[in-house]
Coordinates of C-alpha atoms in Angstrom, one line a residue:
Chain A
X198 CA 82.4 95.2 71.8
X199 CA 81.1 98.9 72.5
X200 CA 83.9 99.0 75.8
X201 CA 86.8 101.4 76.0
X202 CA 89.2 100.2 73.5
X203 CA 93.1 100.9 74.4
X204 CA 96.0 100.6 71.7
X205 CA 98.5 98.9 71.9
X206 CA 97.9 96.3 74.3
X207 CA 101.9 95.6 74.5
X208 CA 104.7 97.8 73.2
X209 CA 108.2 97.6 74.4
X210 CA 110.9 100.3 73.8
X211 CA 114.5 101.3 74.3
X212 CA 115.3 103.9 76.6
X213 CA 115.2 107.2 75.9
X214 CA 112.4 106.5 72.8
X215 CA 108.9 107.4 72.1
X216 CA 106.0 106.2 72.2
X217 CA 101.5 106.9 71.5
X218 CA 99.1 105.3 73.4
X219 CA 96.0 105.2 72.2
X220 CA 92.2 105.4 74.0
X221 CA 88.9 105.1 72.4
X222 CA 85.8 105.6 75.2
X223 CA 82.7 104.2 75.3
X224 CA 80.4 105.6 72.7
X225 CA 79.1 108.9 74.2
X226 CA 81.6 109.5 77.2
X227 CA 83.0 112.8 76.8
X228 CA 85.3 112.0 80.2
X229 CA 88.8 110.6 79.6
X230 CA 90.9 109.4 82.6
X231 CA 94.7 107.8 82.6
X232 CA 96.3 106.4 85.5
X233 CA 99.3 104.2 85.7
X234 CA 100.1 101.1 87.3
X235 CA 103.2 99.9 88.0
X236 CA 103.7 96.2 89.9
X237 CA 102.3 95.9 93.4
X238 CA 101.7 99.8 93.1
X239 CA 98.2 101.5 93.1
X240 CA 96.8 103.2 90.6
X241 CA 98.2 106.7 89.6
X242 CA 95.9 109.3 88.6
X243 CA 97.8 110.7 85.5
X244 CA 95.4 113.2 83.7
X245 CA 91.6 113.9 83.0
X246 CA 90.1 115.5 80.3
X247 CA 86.4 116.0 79.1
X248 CA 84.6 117.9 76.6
X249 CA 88.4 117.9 75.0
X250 CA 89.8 120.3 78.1
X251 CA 92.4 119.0 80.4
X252 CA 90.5 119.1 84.2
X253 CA 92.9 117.8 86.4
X254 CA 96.6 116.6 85.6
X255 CA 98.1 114.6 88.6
X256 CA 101.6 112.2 88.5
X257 CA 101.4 112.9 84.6
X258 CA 105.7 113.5 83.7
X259 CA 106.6 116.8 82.0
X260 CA 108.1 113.9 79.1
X261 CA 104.0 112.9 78.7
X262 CA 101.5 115.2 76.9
X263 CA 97.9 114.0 76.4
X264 CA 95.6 115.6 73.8
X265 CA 91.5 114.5 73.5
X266 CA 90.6 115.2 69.9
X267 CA 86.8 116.1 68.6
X268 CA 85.6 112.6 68.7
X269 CA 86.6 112.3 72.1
X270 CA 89.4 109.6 71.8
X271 CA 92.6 110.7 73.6
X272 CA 96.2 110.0 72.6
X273 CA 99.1 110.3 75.2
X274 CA 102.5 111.0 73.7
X275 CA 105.7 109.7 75.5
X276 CA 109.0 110.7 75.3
X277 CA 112.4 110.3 76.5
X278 CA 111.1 107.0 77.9
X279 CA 113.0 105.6 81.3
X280 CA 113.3 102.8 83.0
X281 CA 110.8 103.7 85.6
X282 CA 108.1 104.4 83.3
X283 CA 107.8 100.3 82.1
X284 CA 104.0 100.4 83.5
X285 CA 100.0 98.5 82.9
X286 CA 98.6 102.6 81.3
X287 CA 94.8 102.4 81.8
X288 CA 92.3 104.7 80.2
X289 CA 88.8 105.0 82.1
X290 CA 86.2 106.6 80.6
X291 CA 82.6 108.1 81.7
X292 CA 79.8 110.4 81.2
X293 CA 80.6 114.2 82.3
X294 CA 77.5 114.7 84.5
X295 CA 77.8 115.0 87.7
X296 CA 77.6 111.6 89.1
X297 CA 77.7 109.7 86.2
X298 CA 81.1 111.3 85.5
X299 CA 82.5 109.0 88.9
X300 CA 81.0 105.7 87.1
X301 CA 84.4 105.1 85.4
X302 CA 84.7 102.3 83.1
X303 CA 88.5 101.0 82.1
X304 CA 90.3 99.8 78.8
X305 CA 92.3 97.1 79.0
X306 CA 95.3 99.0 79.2
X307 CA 98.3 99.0 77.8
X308 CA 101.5 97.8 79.0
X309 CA 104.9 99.3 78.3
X310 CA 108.4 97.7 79.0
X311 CA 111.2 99.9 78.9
X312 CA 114.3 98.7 78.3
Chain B
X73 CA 100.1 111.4 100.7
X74 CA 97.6 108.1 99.9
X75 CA 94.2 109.3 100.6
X76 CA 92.5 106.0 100.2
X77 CA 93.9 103.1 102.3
X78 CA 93.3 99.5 102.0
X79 CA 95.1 97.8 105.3
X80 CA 95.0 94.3 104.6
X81 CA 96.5 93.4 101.1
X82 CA 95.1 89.9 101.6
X83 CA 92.4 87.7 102.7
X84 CA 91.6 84.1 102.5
X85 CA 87.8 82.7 103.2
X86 CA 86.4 79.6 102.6
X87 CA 83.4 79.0 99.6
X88 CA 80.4 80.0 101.3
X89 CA 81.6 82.3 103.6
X90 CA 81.4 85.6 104.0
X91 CA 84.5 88.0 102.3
X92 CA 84.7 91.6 103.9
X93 CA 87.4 94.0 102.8
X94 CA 88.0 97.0 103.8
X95 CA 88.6 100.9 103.0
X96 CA 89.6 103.9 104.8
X97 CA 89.9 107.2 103.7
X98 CA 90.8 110.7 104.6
X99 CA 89.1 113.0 102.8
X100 CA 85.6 114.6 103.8
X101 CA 85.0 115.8 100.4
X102 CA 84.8 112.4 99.1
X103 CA 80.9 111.8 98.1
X104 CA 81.2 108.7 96.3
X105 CA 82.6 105.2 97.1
X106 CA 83.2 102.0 95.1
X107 CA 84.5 98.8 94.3
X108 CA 86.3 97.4 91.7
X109 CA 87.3 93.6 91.0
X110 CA 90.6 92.8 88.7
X111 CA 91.6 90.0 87.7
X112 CA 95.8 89.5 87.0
X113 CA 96.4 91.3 83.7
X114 CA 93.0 93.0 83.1
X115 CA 91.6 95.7 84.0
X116 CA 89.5 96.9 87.0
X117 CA 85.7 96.2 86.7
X118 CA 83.1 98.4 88.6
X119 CA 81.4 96.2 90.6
X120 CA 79.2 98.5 92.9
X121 CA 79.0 102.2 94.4
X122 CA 77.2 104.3 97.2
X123 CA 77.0 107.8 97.3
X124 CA 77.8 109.2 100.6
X125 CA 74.3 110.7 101.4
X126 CA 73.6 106.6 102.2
X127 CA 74.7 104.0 104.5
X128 CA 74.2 100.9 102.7
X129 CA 73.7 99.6 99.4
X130 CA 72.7 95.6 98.6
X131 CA 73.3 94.6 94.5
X132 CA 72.9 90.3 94.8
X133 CA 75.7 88.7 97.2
X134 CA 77.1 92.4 97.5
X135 CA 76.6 94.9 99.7
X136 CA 78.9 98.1 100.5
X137 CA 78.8 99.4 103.6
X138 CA 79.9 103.2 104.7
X139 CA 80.6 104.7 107.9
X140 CA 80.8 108.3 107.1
X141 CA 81.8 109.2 110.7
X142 CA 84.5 106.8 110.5
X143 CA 86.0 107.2 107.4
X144 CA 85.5 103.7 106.2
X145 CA 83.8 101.9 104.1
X146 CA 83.6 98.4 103.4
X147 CA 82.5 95.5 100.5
X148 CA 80.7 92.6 101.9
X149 CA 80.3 89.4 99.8
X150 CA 78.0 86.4 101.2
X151 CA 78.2 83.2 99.8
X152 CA 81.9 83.7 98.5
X153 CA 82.5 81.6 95.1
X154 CA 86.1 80.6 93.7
X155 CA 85.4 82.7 90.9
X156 CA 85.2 85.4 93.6
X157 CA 89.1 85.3 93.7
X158 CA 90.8 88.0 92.4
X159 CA 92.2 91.8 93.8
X160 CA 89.5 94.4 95.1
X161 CA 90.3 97.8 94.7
X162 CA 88.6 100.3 96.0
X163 CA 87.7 104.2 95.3
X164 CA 86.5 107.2 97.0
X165 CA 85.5 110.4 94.4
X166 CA 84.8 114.1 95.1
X167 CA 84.0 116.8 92.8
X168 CA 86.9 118.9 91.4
X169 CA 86.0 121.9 89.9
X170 CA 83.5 120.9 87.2
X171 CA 84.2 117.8 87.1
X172 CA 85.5 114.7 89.6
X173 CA 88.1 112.8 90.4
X174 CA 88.7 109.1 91.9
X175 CA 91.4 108.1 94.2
X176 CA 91.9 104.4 94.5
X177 CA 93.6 102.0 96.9
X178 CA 96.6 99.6 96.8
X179 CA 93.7 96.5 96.4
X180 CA 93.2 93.6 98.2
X181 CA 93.7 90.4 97.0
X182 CA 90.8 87.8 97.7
X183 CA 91.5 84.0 98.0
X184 CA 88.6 81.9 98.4
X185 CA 89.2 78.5 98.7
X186 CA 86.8 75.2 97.5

């Protein structure tokens, strides 16, 4: 399966815990997106990187970091998990070049329950 | 404040029929609009896209329609199948410094019935 590969794909944890997701993009995408999706809810732009830079950060909590390593996978680091963060976390990923980069493709995300 | 708005979170056609949904949005900077289909518990598929620099664009029983004057575009789907069922989002991108960035709508769900 060359798609973007998301771990876990379930995690539960108590409140006030931690957790890493974990996103692998399609093979040659440089451009790493997260959004979050909570029930009925859109999606929530979270944070972009490409090339390993951040770009644009959006709805991303000061308790979330997100890192993109040298291989391109990205890792977002939770802490101090609440309530209101129990949420489907996609990653998208795409080419960076110019139009390409809009052509997002998404994981299967992950979905966290707080408790 | 949303900058992509899907008004009507539903729809129900009948197999065979024709299944239009619908998009506004706000901002002219968008250049790019598209659709994606979900299924409950997966993730969003990209189904088709337009840049804004045309009107129309056909891909089988799909076509996306945008009204640039408007601020609307909209996904048309002819001959509607069950397996058509399922929430449509859709997203409007624009540029952002050097690189770009998608807003999407609430979705829409899509019933079609046999």
């Amino acid at each position: 399966d060359s798609g973007v590969v998301q771990s876990p794909r379930h995690i539960i944890k108590e409140k006030g815990g931690r957790s890493v997701l974990t996103c692998i993009p399609i093979s040659g995408h440089s451009n790493v997106v997260w959004y979050q999706q909570t029930l009925g809810k859109e999606l929530k732009f979270l944070i972009q990187h490409y090339e390993k830079v951040e770009r644009d950060k959006g709805f991303l909590p000061s308790r979330f970091s997100v890192q993109q390593f040298d291989d391109y996978h990205s890792e977002m680091n939770m802490s101090a998990l609440e309530l209101e963060d129990s949420a489907m976390y996609f990653c998208a990923s795409s080419l960076a070049l110019g139009y390409l980069s809009y052509e997002q493709y998404f994981g299967p995300g992950t979905r966290l329950t707080v408790l | 404040g949303q900058q992509v708005k899907q008004s009507s979170p539903s729809l129900t056609v009948q197999e065979g029929g024709i299944s239009i949904l619908n998009c506004d949005y706000e901002n002219d900077m968008f250049d790019y609009f598209a659709w994606y289909k979900k299924y409950p518990d997966n993730s969003p598929t990209l189904l088709i896209s337009v840049r804004s620099n045309v009107d129309k664009r056909e891909d089988g029983r799909l076509t996306v329609f945008l009204n640039k004057s408007g601020k609307h575009f909209s996904l048309h789907i002819t001959a509607s199948q069950p397996e058509d069922t399922a929430v449509y989002l859709c997203a409007a991108g624009r540029q952002q410094g050097t690189g770009s960035k998608l807003s999407f709508g609430k979705g829409a769900k899509l019933t079609v019935s046999p």
